[in-house]
mmCIF file of C-alpha atoms in Angstrom:
data_model
loop_
_atom_site.group_PDB
_atom_site.id
_atom_site.type_symbol
_atom_site.label_atom_id
_atom_site.label_comp_id
_atom_site.label_asym_id
_atom_site.label_seq_id
_atom_site.Cartn_x
_atom_site.Cartn_y
_atom_site.Cartn_z
ATOM 1 C CA MET J 1 1.349 -22.737 -11.633
ATOM 2 C CA LEU J 2 -0.431 -19.386 -12.017
ATOM 3 C CA THR J 3 -2.515 -20.739 -14.887
ATOM 4 C CA GLN J 4 -3.856 -23.763 -12.992
ATOM 5 C CA PRO J 5 -7.542 -23.731 -11.949
ATOM 6 C CA LEU J 6 -8.466 -23.998 -8.263
ATOM 7 C CA SER J 7 -11.457 -25.942 -6.921
ATOM 8 C CA LEU J 8 -12.898 -24.550 -3.684
ATOM 9 C CA PRO J 9 -14.400 -26.750 -0.927
ATOM 10 C CA ASN J 10 -17.962 -26.040 -2.108
ATOM 11 C CA GLY J 11 -17.169 -27.072 -5.693
ATOM 12 C CA ALA J 12 -16.772 -23.614 -7.265
ATOM 13 C CA VAL J 13 -13.757 -23.295 -9.571
ATOM 14 C CA LEU J 14 -11.457 -20.308 -10.138
ATOM 15 C CA ARG J 15 -9.985 -20.330 -13.645
ATOM 16 C CA ASN J 16 -6.467 -19.533 -12.426
ATOM 17 C CA ARG J 17 -4.507 -18.618 -9.293
ATOM 18 C CA LEU J 18 -4.402 -14.830 -9.732
ATOM 19 C CA ALA J 19 -6.774 -12.610 -7.772
ATOM 20 C CA LYS J 20 -7.281 -8.887 -7.477
ATOM 21 C CA ALA J 21 -7.454 -8.289 -3.748
ATOM 22 C CA ALA J 22 -9.931 -5.729 -2.415
ATOM 23 C CA THR J 23 -9.168 -2.083 -3.116
ATOM 24 C CA SER J 24 -10.881 0.967 -1.664
ATOM 25 C CA GLU J 25 -12.603 2.328 -4.762
ATOM 26 C CA THR J 26 -15.028 4.956 -3.392
ATOM 27 C CA LEU J 27 -16.767 5.105 -6.766
ATOM 28 C CA ALA J 28 -20.345 5.196 -5.481
ATOM 29 C CA THR J 29 -22.517 8.300 -5.431
ATOM 30 C CA TYR J 30 -22.526 10.346 -2.247
ATOM 31 C CA ALA J 31 -25.835 8.603 -1.507
ATOM 32 C CA ASN J 32 -23.846 5.344 -1.713
ATOM 33 C CA HIS J 33 -25.324 3.853 -4.860
ATOM 34 C CA PRO J 34 -23.018 1.957 -7.255
ATOM 35 C CA THR J 35 -22.235 3.682 -10.552
ATOM 36 C CA PRO J 36 -21.337 2.744 -14.142
ATOM 37 C CA ASN J 37 -17.735 3.632 -13.289
ATOM 38 C CA LEU J 38 -17.549 0.448 -11.212
ATOM 39 C CA VAL J 39 -18.865 -1.562 -14.138
ATOM 40 C CA ARG J 40 -16.225 0.003 -16.402
ATOM 41 C CA LEU J 41 -13.408 -0.575 -13.904
ATOM 42 C CA TYR J 42 -14.207 -4.239 -13.321
ATOM 43 C CA ARG J 43 -14.734 -4.907 -17.001
ATOM 44 C CA ARG J 44 -11.192 -3.597 -17.595
ATOM 45 C CA TRP J 45 -9.768 -5.814 -14.881
ATOM 46 C CA ALA J 46 -11.691 -8.912 -15.991
ATOM 47 C CA SER J 47 -10.424 -8.488 -19.558
ATOM 48 C CA SER J 48 -6.880 -9.123 -18.262
ATOM 49 C CA GLY J 49 -7.633 -12.837 -17.828
ATOM 50 C CA ILE J 50 -7.464 -12.768 -14.025
ATOM 51 C CA GLY J 51 -9.238 -15.579 -12.182
ATOM 52 C CA LEU J 52 -10.845 -13.704 -9.273
ATOM 53 C CA LEU J 53 -11.814 -10.103 -8.599
ATOM 54 C CA ILE J 54 -12.671 -9.024 -5.050
ATOM 55 C CA THR J 55 -14.487 -5.708 -4.713
ATOM 56 C CA GLY J 56 -13.454 -3.272 -2.016
ATOM 57 C CA ASN J 57 -15.229 -1.972 1.060
ATOM 58 C CA VAL J 58 -18.892 -2.546 0.284
ATOM 59 C CA MET J 59 -20.727 -1.492 3.420
ATOM 60 C CA ILE J 60 -23.771 -3.174 4.911
ATOM 61 C CA ASP J 61 -25.305 -0.093 6.556
ATOM 62 C CA ARG J 62 -25.738 3.412 5.109
ATOM 63 C CA ARG J 63 -25.368 4.812 8.638
ATOM 64 C CA ALA J 64 -21.896 3.281 8.964
ATOM 65 C CA LEU J 65 -19.577 4.378 6.154
ATOM 66 C CA GLY J 66 -15.819 4.074 6.058
ATOM 67 C CA GLU J 67 -15.340 6.805 3.430
ATOM 68 C CA PRO J 68 -17.454 9.049 1.220
ATOM 69 C CA GLY J 69 -18.350 7.151 -1.940
ATOM 70 C CA ASN J 70 -18.595 3.689 -0.377
ATOM 71 C CA VAL J 71 -21.093 1.373 -2.031
ATOM 72 C CA VAL J 72 -23.774 0.253 0.433
ATOM 73 C CA ILE J 73 -25.835 -2.881 -0.111
ATOM 74 C CA GLU J 74 -28.640 -3.030 2.433
ATOM 75 C CA ASP J 75 -31.677 -3.535 0.177
ATOM 76 C CA GLU J 76 -32.497 -4.357 -3.456
ATOM 77 C CA CYS J 77 -32.893 -0.777 -4.716
ATOM 78 C CA ASP J 78 -29.675 -1.015 -6.763
ATOM 79 C CA LEU J 79 -30.181 -4.540 -8.092
ATOM 80 C CA PRO J 80 -30.034 -3.545 -11.808
ATOM 81 C CA ILE J 81 -26.640 -1.797 -11.577
ATOM 82 C CA LEU J 82 -25.324 -4.471 -9.194
ATOM 83 C CA THR J 83 -26.234 -7.063 -11.815
ATOM 84 C CA GLN J 84 -24.330 -5.087 -14.466
ATOM 85 C CA TRP J 85 -21.333 -4.900 -12.133
ATOM 86 C CA ALA J 86 -21.368 -8.661 -11.584
ATOM 87 C CA HIS J 87 -21.702 -9.430 -15.297
ATOM 88 C CA ALA J 88 -18.815 -7.095 -16.171
ATOM 89 C CA ALA J 89 -16.606 -9.831 -14.688
ATOM 90 C CA THR J 90 -18.527 -13.079 -15.093
ATOM 91 C CA ASP J 91 -19.287 -12.511 -18.789
ATOM 92 C CA GLN J 92 -15.511 -12.602 -19.338
ATOM 93 C CA GLY J 93 -14.951 -15.743 -17.273
ATOM 94 C CA ALA J 94 -13.690 -14.124 -14.065
ATOM 95 C CA ALA J 95 -15.226 -14.775 -10.669
ATOM 96 C CA ILE J 96 -16.217 -11.656 -8.722
ATOM 97 C CA TRP J 97 -16.708 -11.634 -4.956
ATOM 98 C CA VAL J 98 -18.115 -8.695 -3.003
ATOM 99 C CA GLN J 99 -16.136 -7.735 0.080
ATOM 100 C CA LEU J 100 -18.675 -6.937 2.800
ATOM 101 C CA ASN J 101 -17.561 -4.645 5.588
ATOM 102 C CA HIS J 102 -18.540 -2.487 8.545
ATOM 103 C CA PRO J 103 -16.005 0.195 9.570
ATOM 104 C CA GLY J 104 -16.796 0.314 13.264
ATOM 105 C CA LYS J 105 -14.650 3.099 14.723
ATOM 106 C CA GLN J 106 -12.503 3.359 11.586
ATOM 107 C CA SER J 107 -14.532 6.127 9.945
ATOM 108 C CA THR J 108 -13.331 9.705 9.593
ATOM 109 C CA LYS J 109 -14.794 12.511 11.664
ATOM 110 C CA GLY J 110 -18.056 13.998 10.488
ATOM 111 C CA LEU J 111 -18.984 11.245 8.037
ATOM 112 C CA ASN J 112 -21.402 9.306 10.240
ATOM 113 C CA ALA J 113 -23.728 10.615 12.943
ATOM 114 C CA SER J 114 -21.787 8.408 15.349
ATOM 115 C CA ASN J 115 -19.382 5.470 15.209
ATOM 116 C CA LEU J 116 -19.660 2.307 17.257
ATOM 117 C CA ALA J 117 -17.109 -0.316 18.224
ATOM 118 C CA PRO J 118 -16.845 -3.233 20.659
ATOM 119 C CA SER J 119 -15.570 -0.775 23.290
ATOM 120 C CA ALA J 120 -15.134 3.014 23.519
ATOM 121 C CA VAL J 121 -11.372 2.929 22.883
ATOM 122 C CA PRO J 122 -9.921 6.088 21.262
ATOM 123 C CA PHE J 123 -7.434 6.112 18.404
ATOM 124 C CA SER J 124 -3.720 6.677 18.873
ATOM 125 C CA LYS J 125 -2.512 10.290 19.091
ATOM 126 C CA ASP J 126 -1.392 10.239 15.436
ATOM 127 C CA LEU J 127 -4.967 9.635 14.245
ATOM 128 C CA ALA J 128 -7.058 11.185 17.012
ATOM 129 C CA ALA J 129 -7.502 14.356 14.942
ATOM 130 C CA LEU J 130 -9.053 12.332 12.094
ATOM 131 C CA PHE J 131 -11.192 9.801 13.960
ATOM 132 C CA ASP J 132 -13.653 10.262 16.824
ATOM 133 C CA THR J 133 -13.683 8.037 19.892
ATOM 134 C CA PRO J 134 -16.477 5.513 19.242
ATOM 135 C CA ARG J 135 -19.273 4.486 21.554
ATOM 136 C CA GLU J 136 -19.681 0.905 22.744
ATOM 137 C CA ALA J 137 -22.103 -1.153 20.656
ATOM 138 C CA THR J 138 -25.174 -2.523 22.409
ATOM 139 C CA THR J 139 -26.152 -6.187 22.221
ATOM 140 C CA ALA J 140 -29.123 -5.253 20.033
ATOM 141 C CA GLU J 141 -26.853 -3.362 17.621
ATOM 142 C CA ILE J 142 -24.484 -6.322 17.413
ATOM 143 C CA THR J 143 -27.370 -8.633 16.539
ATOM 144 C CA GLU J 144 -28.620 -6.230 13.862
ATOM 145 C CA ILE J 145 -25.169 -5.940 12.267
ATOM 146 C CA ILE J 146 -24.880 -9.727 12.057
ATOM 147 C CA GLN J 147 -28.246 -9.885 10.291
ATOM 148 C CA ARG J 148 -27.217 -7.099 7.914
ATOM 149 C CA PHE J 149 -24.130 -9.021 6.781
ATOM 150 C CA GLY J 150 -26.356 -11.951 5.868
ATOM 151 C CA ARG J 151 -28.916 -9.807 4.071
ATOM 152 C CA SER J 152 -26.240 -8.020 2.023
ATOM 153 C CA ALA J 153 -24.686 -11.344 1.018
ATOM 154 C CA ALA J 154 -28.062 -12.667 -0.143
ATOM 155 C CA ILE J 155 -28.556 -9.583 -2.345
ATOM 156 C CA CYS J 156 -25.090 -10.088 -3.835
ATOM 157 C CA LYS J 157 -26.012 -13.645 -4.760
ATOM 158 C CA LYS J 158 -29.280 -12.496 -6.325
ATOM 159 C CA ALA J 159 -27.400 -9.891 -8.398
ATOM 160 C CA GLY J 160 -25.167 -12.561 -9.917
ATOM 161 C CA PHE J 161 -21.917 -12.076 -8.022
ATOM 162 C CA SER J 162 -19.822 -15.243 -7.678
ATOM 163 C CA GLY J 163 -19.269 -15.062 -3.916
ATOM 164 C CA VAL J 164 -18.609 -12.775 -0.952
ATOM 165 C CA GLN J 165 -15.661 -12.025 1.286
ATOM 166 C CA ILE J 166 -16.215 -11.005 4.909
ATOM 167 C CA HIS J 167 -13.690 -8.307 5.869
ATOM 168 C CA ALA J 168 -12.245 -9.220 9.253
ATOM 169 C CA ALA J 169 -8.890 -7.459 8.852
ATOM 170 C CA HIS J 170 -7.214 -4.018 8.727
ATOM 171 C CA GLY J 171 -8.808 -2.537 11.836
ATOM 172 C CA TYR J 172 -12.457 -2.567 10.726
ATOM 173 C CA LEU J 173 -15.307 -3.673 12.995
ATOM 174 C CA ILE J 174 -14.835 -7.453 12.921
ATOM 175 C CA ASN J 175 -11.097 -7.032 13.449
ATOM 176 C CA GLN J 176 -11.923 -4.702 16.347
ATOM 177 C CA PHE J 177 -13.985 -7.456 17.960
ATOM 178 C CA LEU J 178 -11.081 -9.896 17.551
ATOM 179 C CA SER J 179 -8.541 -7.514 19.119
ATOM 180 C CA PRO J 180 -8.117 -7.361 22.915
ATOM 181 C CA HIS J 181 -6.920 -3.773 22.455
ATOM 182 C CA HIS J 182 -10.177 -2.622 20.871
ATOM 183 C CA ASN J 183 -12.517 -5.159 22.502
ATOM 184 C CA GLN J 184 -12.521 -4.730 26.272
ATOM 185 C CA ARG J 185 -15.986 -6.181 26.828
ATOM 186 C CA ASN J 186 -16.751 -8.758 29.485
ATOM 187 C CA ASP J 187 -20.020 -10.095 28.097
ATOM 188 C CA GLU J 188 -20.644 -12.850 25.545
ATOM 189 C CA TRP J 189 -18.768 -10.807 22.898
ATOM 190 C CA GLY J 190 -15.480 -10.271 24.729
ATOM 191 C CA GLY J 191 -13.208 -11.136 27.637
ATOM 192 C CA THR J 192 -11.506 -14.234 26.164
ATOM 193 C CA PRO J 193 -10.135 -15.089 22.709
ATOM 194 C CA GLU J 194 -13.066 -17.447 22.159
ATOM 195 C CA LYS J 195 -15.642 -14.780 22.988
ATOM 196 C CA ARG J 196 -13.849 -12.142 20.901
ATOM 197 C CA SER J 197 -14.071 -14.454 17.880
ATOM 198 C CA ARG J 198 -17.784 -15.098 18.426
ATOM 199 C CA PHE J 199 -18.850 -12.038 16.421
ATOM 200 C CA LEU J 200 -16.953 -13.129 13.276
ATOM 201 C CA LEU J 201 -18.267 -16.680 13.558
ATOM 202 C CA ALA J 202 -21.819 -15.377 14.012
ATOM 203 C CA VAL J 203 -21.454 -13.162 10.933
ATOM 204 C CA TYR J 204 -20.159 -16.114 8.910
ATOM 205 C CA ALA J 205 -23.005 -18.364 10.130
ATOM 206 C CA GLU J 206 -25.644 -15.797 9.172
ATOM 207 C CA VAL J 207 -24.088 -15.209 5.749
ATOM 208 C CA ARG J 208 -23.947 -18.944 5.108
ATOM 209 C CA ARG J 209 -27.538 -19.363 6.260
ATOM 210 C CA GLN J 210 -28.733 -16.768 3.772
ATOM 211 C CA VAL J 211 -26.644 -17.783 0.725
ATOM 212 C CA GLY J 212 -26.529 -21.570 1.089
ATOM 213 C CA SER J 213 -23.710 -24.076 0.753
ATOM 214 C CA ASP J 214 -23.114 -23.651 -2.990
ATOM 215 C CA PHE J 215 -22.081 -19.972 -2.808
ATOM 216 C CA PRO J 216 -18.419 -19.208 -1.987
ATOM 217 C CA VAL J 217 -17.885 -17.385 1.300
ATOM 218 C CA ALA J 218 -14.375 -16.201 2.161
ATOM 219 C CA VAL J 219 -12.838 -14.246 5.029
ATOM 220 C CA LYS J 220 -10.019 -11.698 4.980
ATOM 221 C CA LEU J 221 -8.169 -12.071 8.274
ATOM 222 C CA ASN J 222 -5.176 -10.410 9.868
ATOM 223 C CA SER J 223 -2.261 -12.667 10.687
ATOM 224 C CA ALA J 224 -1.662 -10.064 13.418
ATOM 225 C CA ASP J 225 -2.471 -6.400 14.074
ATOM 226 C CA PHE J 226 1.172 -5.347 14.708
ATOM 227 C CA GLN J 227 -0.163 -3.398 17.698
ATOM 228 C CA ARG J 228 0.694 -3.724 21.381
ATOM 229 C CA GLY J 229 -2.116 -5.647 23.022
ATOM 230 C CA GLY J 230 -3.724 -6.413 19.655
ATOM 231 C CA PHE J 231 -4.739 -9.548 17.755
ATOM 232 C CA THR J 232 -1.849 -12.056 17.683
ATOM 233 C CA GLU J 233 -0.744 -14.857 15.371
ATOM 234 C CA GLU J 234 -1.749 -17.469 17.933
ATOM 235 C CA GLU J 235 -5.252 -16.009 18.128
ATOM 236 C CA SER J 236 -5.436 -15.799 14.344
ATOM 237 C CA LEU J 237 -4.552 -19.475 13.975
ATOM 238 C CA ALA J 238 -7.320 -20.394 16.406
ATOM 239 C CA VAL J 239 -9.820 -18.294 14.429
ATOM 240 C CA VAL J 240 -8.797 -19.970 11.164
ATOM 241 C CA ARG J 241 -9.366 -23.399 12.729
ATOM 242 C CA ALA J 242 -12.830 -22.343 13.859
ATOM 243 C CA LEU J 243 -13.674 -20.949 10.419
ATOM 244 C CA VAL J 244 -12.559 -24.167 8.722
ATOM 245 C CA ASP J 245 -14.708 -26.190 11.101
ATOM 246 C CA ALA J 246 -17.628 -23.916 10.179
ATOM 247 C CA GLY J 247 -17.108 -24.508 6.429
ATOM 248 C CA ILE J 248 -15.275 -21.439 5.088
ATOM 249 C CA ASP J 249 -14.252 -21.681 1.418
ATOM 250 C CA LEU J 250 -11.104 -19.526 1.427
ATOM 251 C CA VAL J 251 -9.071 -17.423 3.852
ATOM 252 C CA GLU J 252 -7.103 -14.401 2.663
ATOM 253 C CA ILE J 253 -4.220 -13.560 4.990
ATOM 254 C CA SER J 254 -3.205 -9.973 5.590
ATOM 255 C CA GLY J 255 -2.177 -7.828 8.551
ATOM 256 C CA GLY J 256 -2.133 -4.386 10.167
ATOM 257 C CA THR J 257 -4.607 -1.529 10.639
ATOM 258 C CA TYR J 258 -4.891 2.180 9.797
ATOM 259 C CA GLU J 259 -2.916 2.868 12.984
ATOM 260 C CA THR J 260 -0.045 0.495 12.264
ATOM 261 C CA GLY J 261 0.004 0.268 8.491
ATOM 262 C CA VAL J 262 -0.459 -2.993 6.609
ATOM 263 C CA ALA J 263 3.181 -3.821 5.855
ATOM 264 C CA GLN J 264 5.590 -3.860 8.792
ATOM 265 C CA PRO J 265 9.389 -3.905 8.452
ATOM 266 C CA ILE J 266 10.111 -7.018 6.392
ATOM 267 C CA LYS J 267 12.902 -9.477 7.157
ATOM 268 C CA ALA J 268 15.386 -10.043 4.330
ATOM 269 C CA SER J 269 14.367 -13.704 4.081
ATOM 270 C CA THR J 270 10.709 -12.759 3.682
ATOM 271 C CA GLN J 271 11.510 -10.048 1.160
ATOM 272 C CA ALA J 272 13.409 -12.558 -0.944
ATOM 273 C CA ARG J 273 10.321 -14.765 -1.030
ATOM 274 C CA GLU J 274 8.249 -11.672 -1.916
ATOM 275 C CA ALA J 275 4.996 -12.600 -0.086
ATOM 276 C CA TYR J 276 4.773 -10.634 3.169
ATOM 277 C CA PHE J 277 2.608 -13.151 5.012
ATOM 278 C CA ILE J 278 3.858 -16.448 3.608
ATOM 279 C CA GLU J 279 5.480 -17.558 6.866
ATOM 280 C CA PHE J 280 2.129 -17.284 8.633
ATOM 281 C CA ALA J 281 0.462 -19.066 5.704
ATOM 282 C CA GLU J 282 2.869 -21.960 6.253
ATOM 283 C CA LYS J 283 1.758 -22.138 9.887
ATOM 284 C CA VAL J 284 -1.871 -22.219 8.817
ATOM 285 C CA ARG J 285 -1.181 -24.883 6.183
ATOM 286 C CA ALA J 286 0.434 -27.063 8.855
ATOM 287 C CA VAL J 287 -2.817 -27.304 10.816
ATOM 288 C CA VAL J 288 -5.706 -26.917 8.327
ATOM 289 C CA PRO J 289 -6.219 -27.670 4.592
ATOM 290 C CA VAL J 290 -8.288 -24.555 3.751
ATOM 291 C CA PRO J 291 -7.486 -22.742 0.479
ATOM 292 C CA LEU J 292 -5.275 -19.746 1.281
ATOM 293 C CA MET J 293 -4.817 -16.448 -0.506
ATOM 294 C CA VAL J 294 -1.863 -14.216 0.360
ATOM 295 C CA THR J 295 -1.725 -10.576 -0.699
ATOM 296 C CA GLY J 296 1.207 -8.204 -0.358
ATOM 297 C CA GLY J 297 4.794 -8.143 -1.571
ATOM 298 C CA PHE J 298 4.578 -10.132 -4.799
ATOM 299 C CA ARG J 299 6.754 -8.592 -7.509
ATOM 300 C CA SER J 300 7.528 -11.263 -10.105
ATOM 301 C CA VAL J 301 6.166 -14.344 -11.848
ATOM 302 C CA ALA J 302 9.008 -16.335 -10.309
ATOM 303 C CA GLY J 303 8.065 -15.231 -6.794
ATOM 304 C CA MET J 304 4.394 -15.986 -7.362
ATOM 305 C CA ASN J 305 5.050 -19.451 -8.772
ATOM 306 C CA ALA J 306 7.506 -20.225 -5.975
ATOM 307 C CA ALA J 307 4.846 -19.372 -3.376
ATOM 308 C CA LEU J 308 2.331 -21.617 -5.129
ATOM 309 C CA ARG J 309 4.815 -24.485 -5.483
ATOM 310 C CA SER J 310 5.634 -24.296 -1.768
ATOM 311 C CA GLY J 311 2.075 -25.413 -1.017
ATOM 312 C CA ALA J 312 1.563 -22.636 1.507
ATOM 313 C CA VAL J 313 -0.419 -20.480 -0.929
ATOM 314 C CA ASP J 314 -3.249 -21.384 -3.307
ATOM 315 C CA VAL J 315 -4.125 -17.936 -4.670
ATOM 316 C CA VAL J 316 -1.798 -14.981 -5.305
ATOM 317 C CA GLY J 317 -3.448 -11.699 -4.367
ATOM 318 C CA LEU J 318 -2.526 -8.488 -6.182
ATOM 319 C CA ALA J 319 -3.826 -5.092 -5.120
ATOM 320 C CA ARG J 320 -1.513 -2.159 -5.764
ATOM 321 C CA LEU J 321 -0.035 -3.677 -8.916
ATOM 322 C CA MET J 322 -3.541 -4.024 -10.377
ATOM 323 C CA VAL J 323 -4.050 -0.298 -9.833
ATOM 324 C CA ILE J 324 -0.860 0.925 -11.493
ATOM 325 C CA ASP J 325 -1.042 -1.783 -14.182
ATOM 326 C CA PRO J 326 -4.642 -2.992 -14.644
ATOM 327 C CA ASP J 327 -3.533 -5.307 -17.458
ATOM 328 C CA ALA J 328 -0.765 -6.994 -15.423
ATOM 329 C CA PRO J 329 -2.398 -10.473 -15.351
ATOM 330 C CA THR J 330 -2.205 -10.698 -19.154
ATOM 331 C CA ALA J 331 1.602 -10.626 -18.913
ATOM 332 C CA LEU J 332 1.849 -12.671 -15.710
ATOM 333 C CA LEU J 333 -0.232 -15.530 -17.092
ATOM 334 C CA GLN J 334 2.134 -15.640 -20.082
ATOM 335 C CA GLY J 335 5.139 -15.936 -17.778
ATOM 336 C CA GLN J 336 6.212 -12.292 -18.091
ATOM 337 C CA ASP J 337 6.603 -9.709 -15.326
ATOM 338 C CA SER J 338 4.625 -6.483 -15.305
ATOM 339 C CA LYS J 339 6.458 -3.445 -16.623
ATOM 340 C CA GLN J 340 5.355 -1.544 -13.510
ATOM 341 C CA SER J 341 6.628 -1.998 -9.956
ATOM 342 C CA VAL J 342 5.007 -0.956 -6.704
ATOM 343 C CA ARG J 343 6.851 1.829 -4.879
ATOM 344 C CA PRO J 344 6.339 3.454 -1.472
ATOM 345 C CA ILE J 345 4.106 6.522 -1.690
ATOM 346 C CA LYS J 346 5.614 9.425 0.246
ATOM 347 C CA THR J 347 4.513 13.000 0.871
ATOM 348 C CA GLY J 348 7.617 14.146 2.693
ATOM 349 C CA ILE J 349 5.536 14.667 5.836
ATOM 350 C CA LYS J 350 6.819 12.156 8.399
ATOM 351 C CA GLN J 351 3.603 11.963 10.430
ATOM 352 C CA ILE J 352 1.573 11.231 7.293
ATOM 353 C CA ASP J 353 4.001 8.833 5.635
ATOM 354 C CA GLY J 354 3.951 6.506 8.637
ATOM 355 C CA LEU J 355 0.204 5.909 8.322
ATOM 356 C CA GLY J 356 -1.452 3.232 6.203
ATOM 357 C CA LEU J 357 -4.106 5.777 5.243
ATOM 358 C CA MET J 358 -1.807 7.662 2.842
ATOM 359 C CA GLU J 359 -1.419 4.808 0.364
ATOM 360 C CA ILE J 360 -5.181 4.257 0.291
ATOM 361 C CA LEU J 361 -5.697 7.871 -0.775
ATOM 362 C CA TRP J 362 -3.075 7.739 -3.543
ATOM 363 C CA TYR J 363 -4.312 4.484 -5.019
ATOM 364 C CA SER J 364 -7.949 5.587 -4.860
ATOM 365 C CA LEU J 365 -7.098 8.449 -7.222
ATOM 366 C CA GLN J 366 -5.554 6.021 -9.718
ATOM 367 C CA LEU J 367 -8.649 3.820 -9.563
ATOM 368 C CA LYS J 368 -10.842 6.770 -10.464
ATOM 369 C CA ARG J 369 -8.779 7.368 -13.593
ATOM 370 C CA ILE J 370 -9.154 3.765 -14.765
ATOM 371 C CA ALA J 371 -12.875 3.796 -13.979
ATOM 372 C CA ALA J 372 -13.282 6.938 -16.108
ATOM 373 C CA GLY J 373 -11.799 5.075 -19.054
ATOM 374 C CA GLY J 374 -8.252 6.387 -18.707
ATOM 375 C CA ASN J 375 -4.973 5.034 -17.385
ATOM 376 C CA PRO J 376 -3.258 5.362 -14.004
ATOM 377 C CA ARG J 377 -0.310 7.690 -13.361
ATOM 378 C CA PRO J 378 2.249 5.536 -11.517
ATOM 379 C CA ASP J 379 4.622 8.493 -10.992
ATOM 380 C CA GLU J 380 2.071 10.892 -9.492
ATOM 381 C CA SER J 381 3.301 12.914 -6.503
ATOM 382 C CA GLY J 382 2.266 11.597 -3.112
ATOM 383 C CA LEU J 383 1.921 15.123 -1.735
ATOM 384 C CA TRP J 384 -0.327 16.202 -4.600
ATOM 385 C CA ALA J 385 -2.449 13.085 -4.134
ATOM 386 C CA LEU J 386 -2.794 13.835 -0.416
ATOM 387 C CA VAL J 387 -3.939 17.424 -1.009
ATOM 388 C CA LYS J 388 -6.373 16.405 -3.728
ATOM 389 C CA SER J 389 -7.725 13.512 -1.654
ATOM 390 C CA LEU J 390 -8.319 15.692 1.392
ATOM 391 C CA VAL J 391 -10.293 18.145 -0.718
ATOM 392 C CA ILE J 392 -12.342 15.342 -2.287
ATOM 393 C CA SER J 393 -12.901 13.670 1.086
ATOM 394 C CA GLY J 394 -13.939 16.919 2.767
ATOM 395 C CA TRP J 395 -16.420 17.713 0.007
ATOM 396 C CA GLY J 396 -17.646 14.117 0.024
ATOM 397 C CA THR J 397 -18.226 14.176 3.781
ATOM 398 C CA PHE J 398 -20.155 17.434 3.465
ATOM 399 C CA ARG J 399 -22.312 16.105 0.620
ATOM 400 C CA THR J 400 -22.942 12.800 2.378
ATOM 401 C CA ARG J 401 -24.118 14.509 5.557
ATOM 402 C CA ARG J 402 -26.281 16.966 3.563
ATOM 403 C CA LEU J 403 -28.003 14.091 1.768
ATOM 404 C CA ARG J 404 -28.908 12.529 5.107
ATOM 405 C CA ALA J 405 -30.139 15.760 6.681
#
């Protein structure tokens, strides 16, 4: 099953059913230009035989960064290196989609001059020390952001990337618009589930307008936010229906935010099936025929093939495994399990270990090693990774702000 090609609604074909889901790479310069390290990293991944590579956290506005070292695509100044990045994958037969994102309020203190969101809702107490309370976005700002998503997608197409993925999950701006917890507006952008989904649908429409019907456009969407008063499964199903009606090519299902973490306590039945979000995928499959990608929880070839055979999943997404074993698809496509297994990353600090942010920091360090031409360290201490990441992030924030001064 993993080796079978997949045809998307617009006619594009993925060579097999394995995909690297988006990872937060932070391998740009502090002025947010892509670097040869990204080319090297994606060439390594593409050489594994994987069908699809999805880049992580490419921002559409240099004024709105999620982390120091984010790539920003807002004009054509980096077209030569973007073209190299795209060809690092496509020259080896892999498709490569750029994940386009806007962090909204989910940007650490001091990085941006200010952060906007649908509404001025502060973070939970656990994260209030790391993230400022945002200001409410104006209608003009919302319109500009929609246009920026489309412009960035058009540049990606020109550079030779195979498609784009709109990030509407994990607590970033589009997810904030979808969530009644974060979006407390009463204008055309909030107040009802239909109005809260209008921003995502407008972003998709503008992207499609600028790239045309022959270019794959996907969306990463939360099945739920796992947060009181947040985005629910029922609302997510309604959004998927609307996206299918609008012509989306693929939906990747995920869940959670920085505040809640991505993986919630897993039922034994779900753990046995490996895929964290497969039960929601089955609900989606019951109402719409859109190609579905599920990321999270997969551990074995048997589990991956079982998910594909069930019909609920069309693409198996791997993220953390691709970081600790960048060559994993070579084994998986031959029917063999990876020699590495994903483990919880712990620092021993309870307040830190409960946050989804910790794992992002640890895995980002491993990505940097691969991008430098080395190999990851799967047994690296979580506490050491936290300390090192905080130093790097602090220096990166300082440098980023200095470059804008």
